[in-house]
Amino acid sequence: MIGDYIKALEDFDGWLEEENKEEIWGYLSEAREIRRSLPTRIDMEEKEIYELLVPVKDRPGSISQILLKIGSLGINTEDLDLIHKLEKKEGLLRILIKEKDKANRAKDKLEQDGFQVAMRNLELGVS
């Protein structure tokens, strides 16, 4: 098992030395998909978990602006993730909020302030 890890590090080191962008991006993309498949830190048995997806530009303060708007409503963000596309200078902010009412309030506030927001219930997979 440790041998596999060492081999992977040696391979990656070689790609860096060779400046092999294709192999590096492929490896990092695969790692990203594995990270996305891992469970979040919150208790997923909670039936009232809602996911908000918000496109964000790659510029200073864009994420904090969104989180401050949600926080100003007294709504706690249970978890968040940034799905980032370096080549496009933008990303997708994934925000998890407990309770449908709170998620709807956060969505409405963000939309009123000009953000595009998609929302779904993670437990049921419904909008």
PDB file of C-alpha atoms in Angstrom:
ATOM      1  CA  MET A   1       0.000   0.000   0.000  1.00  0.00           C
ATOM      2  CA  ILE A   2       2.768   2.477   0.890  1.00  0.00           C
ATOM      3  CA  GLY A   3       4.625   1.321  -2.210  1.00  0.00           C
ATOM      4  CA  ASP A   4       1.644   2.368  -4.346  1.00  0.00           C
ATOM      5  CA  TYR A   5       1.633   5.779  -2.689  1.00  0.00           C
ATOM      6  CA  ILE A   6       5.380   6.227  -3.273  1.00  0.00           C
ATOM      7  CA  LYS A   7       4.967   5.173  -6.927  1.00  0.00           C
ATOM      8  CA  ALA A   8       2.163   7.713  -7.413  1.00  0.00           C
ATOM      9  CA  LEU A   9       4.337  10.466  -5.916  1.00  0.00           C
ATOM     10  CA  GLU A  10       7.273   9.482  -8.120  1.00  0.00           C
ATOM     11  CA  ASP A  11       5.030   9.511 -11.203  1.00  0.00           C
ATOM     12  CA  PHE A  12       3.672  12.939 -10.281  1.00  0.00           C
ATOM     13  CA  ASP A  13       7.185  14.256  -9.616  1.00  0.00           C
ATOM     14  CA  GLY A  14       8.230  13.038 -13.072  1.00  0.00           C
ATOM     15  CA  TRP A  15       5.286  14.800 -14.715  1.00  0.00           C
ATOM     16  CA  LEU A  16       6.240  18.022 -12.934  1.00  0.00           C
ATOM     17  CA  GLU A  17       9.848  17.754 -14.087  1.00  0.00           C
ATOM     18  CA  GLU A  18       8.704  17.034 -17.663  1.00  0.00           C
ATOM     19  CA  GLU A  19       6.044  19.770 -17.453  1.00  0.00           C
ATOM     20  CA  ASN A  20       3.543  17.162 -18.665  1.00  0.00           C
ATOM     21  CA  LYS A  21       0.377  19.216 -18.219  1.00  0.00           C
ATOM     22  CA  GLU A  22      -1.899  16.531 -19.653  1.00  0.00           C
ATOM     23  CA  GLU A  23      -0.879  13.927 -17.058  1.00  0.00           C
ATOM     24  CA  ILE A  24      -0.923  16.466 -14.210  1.00  0.00           C
ATOM     25  CA  TRP A  25      -4.430  17.720 -15.069  1.00  0.00           C
ATOM     26  CA  GLY A  26      -5.688  14.170 -15.529  1.00  0.00           C
ATOM     27  CA  TYR A  27      -4.365  13.152 -12.120  1.00  0.00           C
ATOM     28  CA  LEU A  28      -5.774  16.253 -10.405  1.00  0.00           C
ATOM     29  CA  SER A  29      -9.149  15.823 -12.131  1.00  0.00           C
ATOM     30  CA  GLU A  30      -9.370  12.230 -10.940  1.00  0.00           C
ATOM     31  CA  ALA A  31      -8.473  13.326  -7.396  1.00  0.00           C
ATOM     32  CA  ARG A  32     -11.188  16.000  -7.539  1.00  0.00           C
ATOM     33  CA  GLU A  33     -13.809  13.434  -8.517  1.00  0.00           C
ATOM     34  CA  ILE A  34     -12.753  11.167  -5.656  1.00  0.00           C
ATOM     35  CA  ARG A  35     -12.975  14.096  -3.184  1.00  0.00           C
ATOM     36  CA  ARG A  36     -16.455  14.978  -4.455  1.00  0.00           C
ATOM     37  CA  SER A  37     -17.649  11.429  -3.840  1.00  0.00           C
ATOM     38  CA  LEU A  38     -16.648  11.547  -0.163  1.00  0.00           C
ATOM     39  CA  PRO A  39     -19.406  12.280   2.361  1.00  0.00           C
ATOM     40  CA  THR A  40     -19.552  15.747   3.855  1.00  0.00           C
ATOM     41  CA  ARG A  41     -18.904  16.377   7.540  1.00  0.00           C
ATOM     42  CA  ILE A  42     -22.576  16.870   8.393  1.00  0.00           C
ATOM     43  CA  ASP A  43     -24.932  14.094   9.439  1.00  0.00           C
ATOM     44  CA  MET A  44     -26.473  13.011   6.147  1.00  0.00           C
ATOM     45  CA  GLU A  45     -29.351  11.285   7.946  1.00  0.00           C
ATOM     46  CA  GLU A  46     -30.738  14.764   8.412  1.00  0.00           C
ATOM     47  CA  LYS A  47     -33.666  14.904   5.970  1.00  0.00           C
ATOM     48  CA  GLU A  48     -33.659  18.661   5.638  1.00  0.00           C
ATOM     49  CA  ILE A  49     -30.323  19.164   3.889  1.00  0.00           C
ATOM     50  CA  TYR A  50     -30.479  21.439   0.876  1.00  0.00           C
ATOM     51  CA  GLU A  51     -27.769  22.167  -1.640  1.00  0.00           C
ATOM     52  CA  LEU A  52     -27.438  25.586  -3.225  1.00  0.00           C
ATOM     53  CA  LEU A  53     -25.254  25.871  -6.326  1.00  0.00           C
ATOM     54  CA  VAL A  54     -24.069  29.371  -7.205  1.00  0.00           C
ATOM     55  CA  PRO A  55     -21.768  30.241 -10.145  1.00  0.00           C
ATOM     56  CA  VAL A  56     -18.948  32.540  -8.969  1.00  0.00           C
ATOM     57  CA  LYS A  57     -16.309  34.571 -10.793  1.00  0.00           C
ATOM     58  CA  ASP A  58     -12.672  34.074  -9.858  1.00  0.00           C
ATOM     59  CA  ARG A  59     -12.088  37.404  -8.137  1.00  0.00           C
ATOM     60  CA  PRO A  60     -11.269  38.503  -4.592  1.00  0.00           C
ATOM     61  CA  GLY A  61     -14.253  38.566  -2.239  1.00  0.00           C
ATOM     62  CA  SER A  62     -16.779  36.812  -4.484  1.00  0.00           C
ATOM     63  CA  ILE A  63     -17.275  33.855  -2.129  1.00  0.00           C
ATOM     64  CA  SER A  64     -17.293  35.941   1.042  1.00  0.00           C
ATOM     65  CA  GLN A  65     -19.912  38.234  -0.506  1.00  0.00           C
ATOM     66  CA  ILE A  66     -22.268  35.269  -0.968  1.00  0.00           C
ATOM     67  CA  LEU A  67     -21.633  33.839   2.496  1.00  0.00           C
ATOM     68  CA  LEU A  68     -22.113  37.239   4.159  1.00  0.00           C
ATOM     69  CA  LYS A  69     -25.498  37.612   2.462  1.00  0.00           C
ATOM     70  CA  ILE A  70     -26.596  34.216   3.799  1.00  0.00           C
ATOM     71  CA  GLY A  71     -25.178  34.986   7.247  1.00  0.00           C
ATOM     72  CA  SER A  72     -27.011  38.327   7.366  1.00  0.00           C
ATOM     73  CA  LEU A  73     -30.252  36.319   7.355  1.00  0.00           C
ATOM     74  CA  GLY A  74     -29.121  34.411  10.458  1.00  0.00           C
ATOM     75  CA  ILE A  75     -28.675  31.245   8.402  1.00  0.00           C
ATOM     76  CA  ASN A  76     -25.789  28.890   9.113  1.00  0.00           C
ATOM     77  CA  THR A  77     -23.844  27.314   6.273  1.00  0.00           C
ATOM     78  CA  GLU A  78     -23.385  23.645   7.222  1.00  0.00           C
ATOM     79  CA  ASP A  79     -20.753  22.912   4.601  1.00  0.00           C
ATOM     80  CA  LEU A  80     -19.393  24.377   1.401  1.00  0.00           C
ATOM     81  CA  ASP A  81     -17.251  23.367  -1.510  1.00  0.00           C
ATOM     82  CA  LEU A  82     -15.813  25.235  -4.458  1.00  0.00           C
ATOM     83  CA  ILE A  83     -15.823  23.411  -7.756  1.00  0.00           C
ATOM     84  CA  HIS A  84     -13.211  25.466  -9.564  1.00  0.00           C
ATOM     85  CA  LYS A  85     -12.347  25.569 -13.251  1.00  0.00           C
ATOM     86  CA  LEU A  86      -9.007  27.355 -13.487  1.00  0.00           C
ATOM     87  CA  GLU A  87      -9.095  27.533 -17.251  1.00  0.00           C
ATOM     88  CA  LYS A  88     -12.449  29.378 -17.212  1.00  0.00           C
ATOM     89  CA  LYS A  89     -11.698  31.811 -14.340  1.00  0.00           C
ATOM     90  CA  GLU A  90     -14.922  30.814 -12.620  1.00  0.00           C
ATOM     91  CA  GLY A  91     -16.300  28.190 -10.324  1.00  0.00           C
ATOM     92  CA  LEU A  92     -19.406  26.766  -8.748  1.00  0.00           C
ATOM     93  CA  LEU A  93     -19.958  27.349  -5.039  1.00  0.00           C
ATOM     94  CA  ARG A  94     -21.785  24.435  -3.392  1.00  0.00           C
ATOM     95  CA  ILE A  95     -23.462  25.431  -0.113  1.00  0.00           C
ATOM     96  CA  LEU A  96     -25.300  23.047   2.234  1.00  0.00           C
ATOM     97  CA  ILE A  97     -28.035  24.412   4.495  1.00  0.00           C
ATOM     98  CA  LYS A  98     -30.339  22.608   6.929  1.00  0.00           C
ATOM     99  CA  GLU A  99     -34.102  23.172   6.653  1.00  0.00           C
ATOM    100  CA  LYS A 100     -36.049  23.999   3.516  1.00  0.00           C
ATOM    101  CA  ASP A 101     -37.294  27.356   4.790  1.00  0.00           C
ATOM    102  CA  LYS A 102     -33.760  28.581   5.470  1.00  0.00           C
ATOM    103  CA  ALA A 103     -32.488  27.302   2.128  1.00  0.00           C
ATOM    104  CA  ASN A 104     -35.363  29.041   0.316  1.00  0.00           C
ATOM    105  CA  ARG A 105     -34.671  32.295   2.163  1.00  0.00           C
ATOM    106  CA  ALA A 106     -30.977  32.110   1.242  1.00  0.00           C
ATOM    107  CA  LYS A 107     -31.827  31.312  -2.388  1.00  0.00           C
ATOM    108  CA  ASP A 108     -34.319  34.194  -2.594  1.00  0.00           C
ATOM    109  CA  LYS A 109     -31.833  36.679  -1.096  1.00  0.00           C
ATOM    110  CA  LEU A 110     -29.062  35.652  -3.480  1.00  0.00           C
ATOM    111  CA  GLU A 111     -31.388  35.806  -6.495  1.00  0.00           C
ATOM    112  CA  GLN A 112     -32.656  39.255  -5.415  1.00  0.00           C
ATOM    113  CA  ASP A 113     -29.025  40.376  -5.363  1.00  0.00           C
ATOM    114  CA  GLY A 114     -28.409  39.129  -8.916  1.00  0.00           C
ATOM    115  CA  PHE A 115     -26.947  35.659  -8.373  1.00  0.00           C
ATOM    116  CA  GLN A 116     -28.078  32.556 -10.244  1.00  0.00           C
ATOM    117  CA  VAL A 117     -28.957  29.804  -7.759  1.00  0.00           C
ATOM    118  CA  ALA A 118     -30.002  26.178  -8.201  1.00  0.00           C
ATOM    119  CA  MET A 119     -31.392  24.338  -5.169  1.00  0.00           C
ATOM    120  CA  ARG A 120     -32.204  20.720  -4.400  1.00  0.00           C
ATOM    121  CA  ASN A 121     -32.923  18.472  -1.436  1.00  0.00           C
ATOM    122  CA  LEU A 122     -29.954  16.132  -1.077  1.00  0.00           C
ATOM    123  CA  GLU A 123     -31.855  13.425   0.805  1.00  0.00           C
ATOM    124  CA  LEU A 124     -34.660  13.126  -1.713  1.00  0.00           C
ATOM    125  CA  GLY A 125     -32.923  14.491  -4.800  1.00  0.00           C
ATOM    126  CA  VAL A 126     -35.872  16.777  -5.553  1.00  0.00           C
ATOM    127  CA  SER A 127     -36.016  20.504  -6.189  1.00  0.00           C
TER     128      SER A 127
END
